[in-house]
Amino acid sequence: MGKTIVTTSHRPTPRTRSLLKDLVAIIPNSIRITRGKATLELLALEALDIGADRILVIRNWKGNPRYIDLYMVTPLSRGATKICTLILCGYKLTREGTKKNPARQPSALIIPVSTVVSAKIPEELMECLVQCLRAQVSSDEEICTEAENVLIVDVSERRSNVFEVSFRDCKGDRYGPVLRVCGAKMVSTGQG
């Protein structure tokens, strides 16, 4: 499994930095990078230097995190190709609830098959979520028998077209932020 660079837009707000810190704590093999004035091309080169194949960029809208963009990095392209964008309509940071960050990064994030095939969750949103979080899909019975340091991703419909994404371990203890996702936009690659 490759690494993921998690960063922000050029001028992040304190809440965006806090969400960045929370996401790095729960996404396996993720590395937090302070962006500064770096362009996307420079981030892609840095990703290649450290062996990362994905870049997550958290963007602001009116002072709060609103979009999470996923870019793929390949050595041949020497740049970053946008794959999808998750649109947030709300979130709760780890420090705002009774949740906590795990002591160490999980070895894997697992989404149950029953969640993936749910008719309520749009296919585009689920695909973008799986790719952004680098989650694995596993049958409901096998989730807690595979490894001990895994987090389970719960996706539930909060209200019409708003889905709540939360993280828990096999014991049921909650970890990390809660994301309220309004939608996702997949970027067509122009192939086919």
Coordinates of C-alpha atoms in Angstrom, one line a residue, residues 19-178:
L19 CA -9.3 18.6 10.3
L20 CA -6.0 17.9 8.5
K21 CA -4.5 16.7 11.7
D22 CA -7.5 14.5 12.5
L23 CA -7.5 12.9 9.0
V24 CA -3.8 12.1 9.1
A25 CA -4.4 10.3 12.4
I26 CA -6.9 7.9 10.9
I27 CA -5.9 7.4 7.2
P28 CA -3.4 4.6 6.9
N29 CA 0.1 5.5 5.6
S30 CA -0.7 9.2 5.5
I31 CA 1.8 12.0 5.9
R32 CA 0.9 15.6 6.8
I33 CA 2.7 18.2 4.7
T34 CA 2.5 22.0 5.3
R35 CA 1.9 23.4 1.8
G36 CA 2.9 27.0 2.0
K37 CA 3.4 28.4 -1.5
A38 CA 4.0 25.0 -3.1
T39 CA 2.1 24.4 -6.3
L40 CA 0.4 21.1 -7.2
E41 CA 3.3 20.2 -9.4
L42 CA 5.8 20.7 -6.5
L43 CA 3.6 18.6 -4.3
A44 CA 3.6 15.8 -6.9
L45 CA 7.4 15.9 -7.1
E46 CA 7.6 15.7 -3.3
A47 CA 5.1 12.8 -3.3
L48 CA 7.3 10.9 -5.8
D49 CA 10.4 11.6 -3.6
I50 CA 8.8 10.0 -0.5
G51 CA 7.0 7.2 -2.4
A52 CA 3.5 8.5 -2.2
D53 CA 1.0 7.9 -4.9
R54 CA -1.9 10.1 -3.7
I55 CA -2.4 13.6 -2.6
L56 CA -5.4 14.8 -0.6
V57 CA -6.0 18.5 -0.6
I58 CA -8.5 20.1 1.9
R59 CA -9.9 23.3 0.5
N60 CA -11.7 26.1 2.3
W61 CA -15.0 27.8 1.6
K62 CA -16.0 30.8 3.8
G63 CA -13.4 29.9 6.4
N64 CA -14.3 26.2 6.9
P65 CA -13.2 23.0 5.2
R66 CA -15.6 22.4 2.3
Y67 CA -13.9 20.2 -0.3
I68 CA -11.5 17.3 -0.2
D69 CA -9.7 16.8 -3.6
L70 CA -8.0 13.5 -4.4
Y71 CA -5.1 13.5 -6.9
M72 CA -3.2 10.5 -8.2
V73 CA 0.6 10.8 -8.8
T74 CA 2.4 8.6 -11.3
P75 CA 6.1 8.7 -12.1
L76 CA 5.4 8.9 -15.8
S77 CA 3.1 12.0 -15.7
R78 CA 5.3 14.0 -13.3
G79 CA 2.2 15.7 -12.2
A80 CA -1.0 15.1 -10.3
T81 CA -4.2 14.0 -11.9
K82 CA -7.4 14.9 -10.2
I83 CA -9.6 11.8 -9.5
C84 CA -12.5 13.1 -7.4
T85 CA -13.8 15.7 -5.0
L86 CA -15.7 15.0 -1.8
I87 CA -18.1 17.9 -0.9
L88 CA -18.4 18.4 2.9
C89 CA -21.5 20.1 4.3
G90 CA -20.4 19.7 7.9
Y91 CA -17.9 18.0 10.2
K92 CA -17.1 17.5 13.8
L93 CA -13.5 17.6 14.9
T94 CA -12.1 14.9 17.3
R95 CA -11.7 17.5 20.1
E96 CA -15.3 18.6 19.9
G97 CA -16.9 15.3 20.8
T98 CA -16.2 12.4 23.1
K99 CA -14.1 10.7 20.4
K100 CA -10.3 10.5 20.4
N101 CA -7.6 9.9 17.9
P102 CA -6.1 6.4 17.8
A103 CA -2.7 6.0 19.6
R104 CA -1.2 5.1 16.2
Q105 CA -2.3 5.2 12.6
P106 CA -4.5 2.2 11.8
S107 CA -3.1 -0.5 9.5
A108 CA -6.3 -0.4 7.5
L109 CA -9.7 1.3 7.1
I110 CA -12.4 -1.2 6.3
I111 CA -15.9 -0.5 4.9
P112 CA -18.4 -3.3 5.3
V113 CA -19.8 -4.8 2.0
S114 CA -23.4 -4.0 3.3
T115 CA -22.5 -0.3 3.4
V116 CA -21.0 -0.3 -0.1
V117 CA -24.0 -2.0 -1.7
S118 CA -26.5 0.1 0.1
A119 CA -29.1 1.6 -2.3
K120 CA -29.2 4.8 -0.2
I121 CA -25.6 5.8 -0.8
P122 CA -24.8 7.1 -4.3
E123 CA -22.2 5.0 -6.2
E124 CA -20.1 8.1 -7.1
L125 CA -19.9 9.2 -3.4
M126 CA -19.0 5.7 -2.2
E127 CA -16.3 5.3 -4.9
C128 CA -14.7 8.6 -4.0
L129 CA -14.9 7.9 -0.3
V130 CA -13.2 4.5 -0.7
Q131 CA -10.4 6.0 -2.8
C132 CA -9.9 9.1 -0.6
L133 CA -9.7 7.1 2.6
R134 CA -7.8 4.2 1.0
A135 CA -10.4 1.9 2.5
Q136 CA -10.7 -1.8 1.9
V137 CA -14.1 -3.5 1.4
S138 CA -14.7 -6.6 3.5
S139 CA -17.6 -8.9 4.3
D140 CA -19.3 -8.0 7.6
E141 CA -18.3 -11.3 9.3
E142 CA -14.6 -11.0 8.5
I143 CA -14.0 -7.4 9.6
C144 CA -12.7 -7.9 13.1
T145 CA -11.0 -11.2 12.5
E146 CA -8.5 -9.8 9.9
A147 CA -6.3 -7.6 12.0
E148 CA -6.3 -5.9 15.4
N149 CA -5.3 -2.3 14.3
V150 CA -8.1 -1.6 11.9
L151 CA -10.9 1.1 11.9
I152 CA -14.3 0.5 10.5
V153 CA -15.9 3.2 8.4
D154 CA -19.6 3.7 9.1
V155 CA -21.6 5.6 6.5
S156 CA -25.2 6.5 7.3
E157 CA -27.8 8.8 5.9
R158 CA -28.3 11.7 8.2
R159 CA -30.9 13.5 6.2
S160 CA -31.8 13.6 2.5
N161 CA -28.6 13.5 0.5
V162 CA -26.3 14.1 3.5
F163 CA -24.2 11.2 4.7
E164 CA -22.4 10.9 7.9
V165 CA -19.0 9.2 7.9
S166 CA -17.6 8.1 11.2
F167 CA -14.8 5.7 12.4
R168 CA -14.9 3.0 15.0
D169 CA -12.8 0.0 16.2
C170 CA -14.0 -3.5 16.6
K171 CA -15.0 -2.9 20.2
G172 CA -17.3 0.0 19.1
D173 CA -15.2 2.9 20.4
R174 CA -15.4 5.9 18.1
Y175 CA -12.2 7.6 16.8
G176 CA -11.4 10.6 14.6
P177 CA -13.6 13.2 13.1
V178 CA -17.2 12.9 11.9

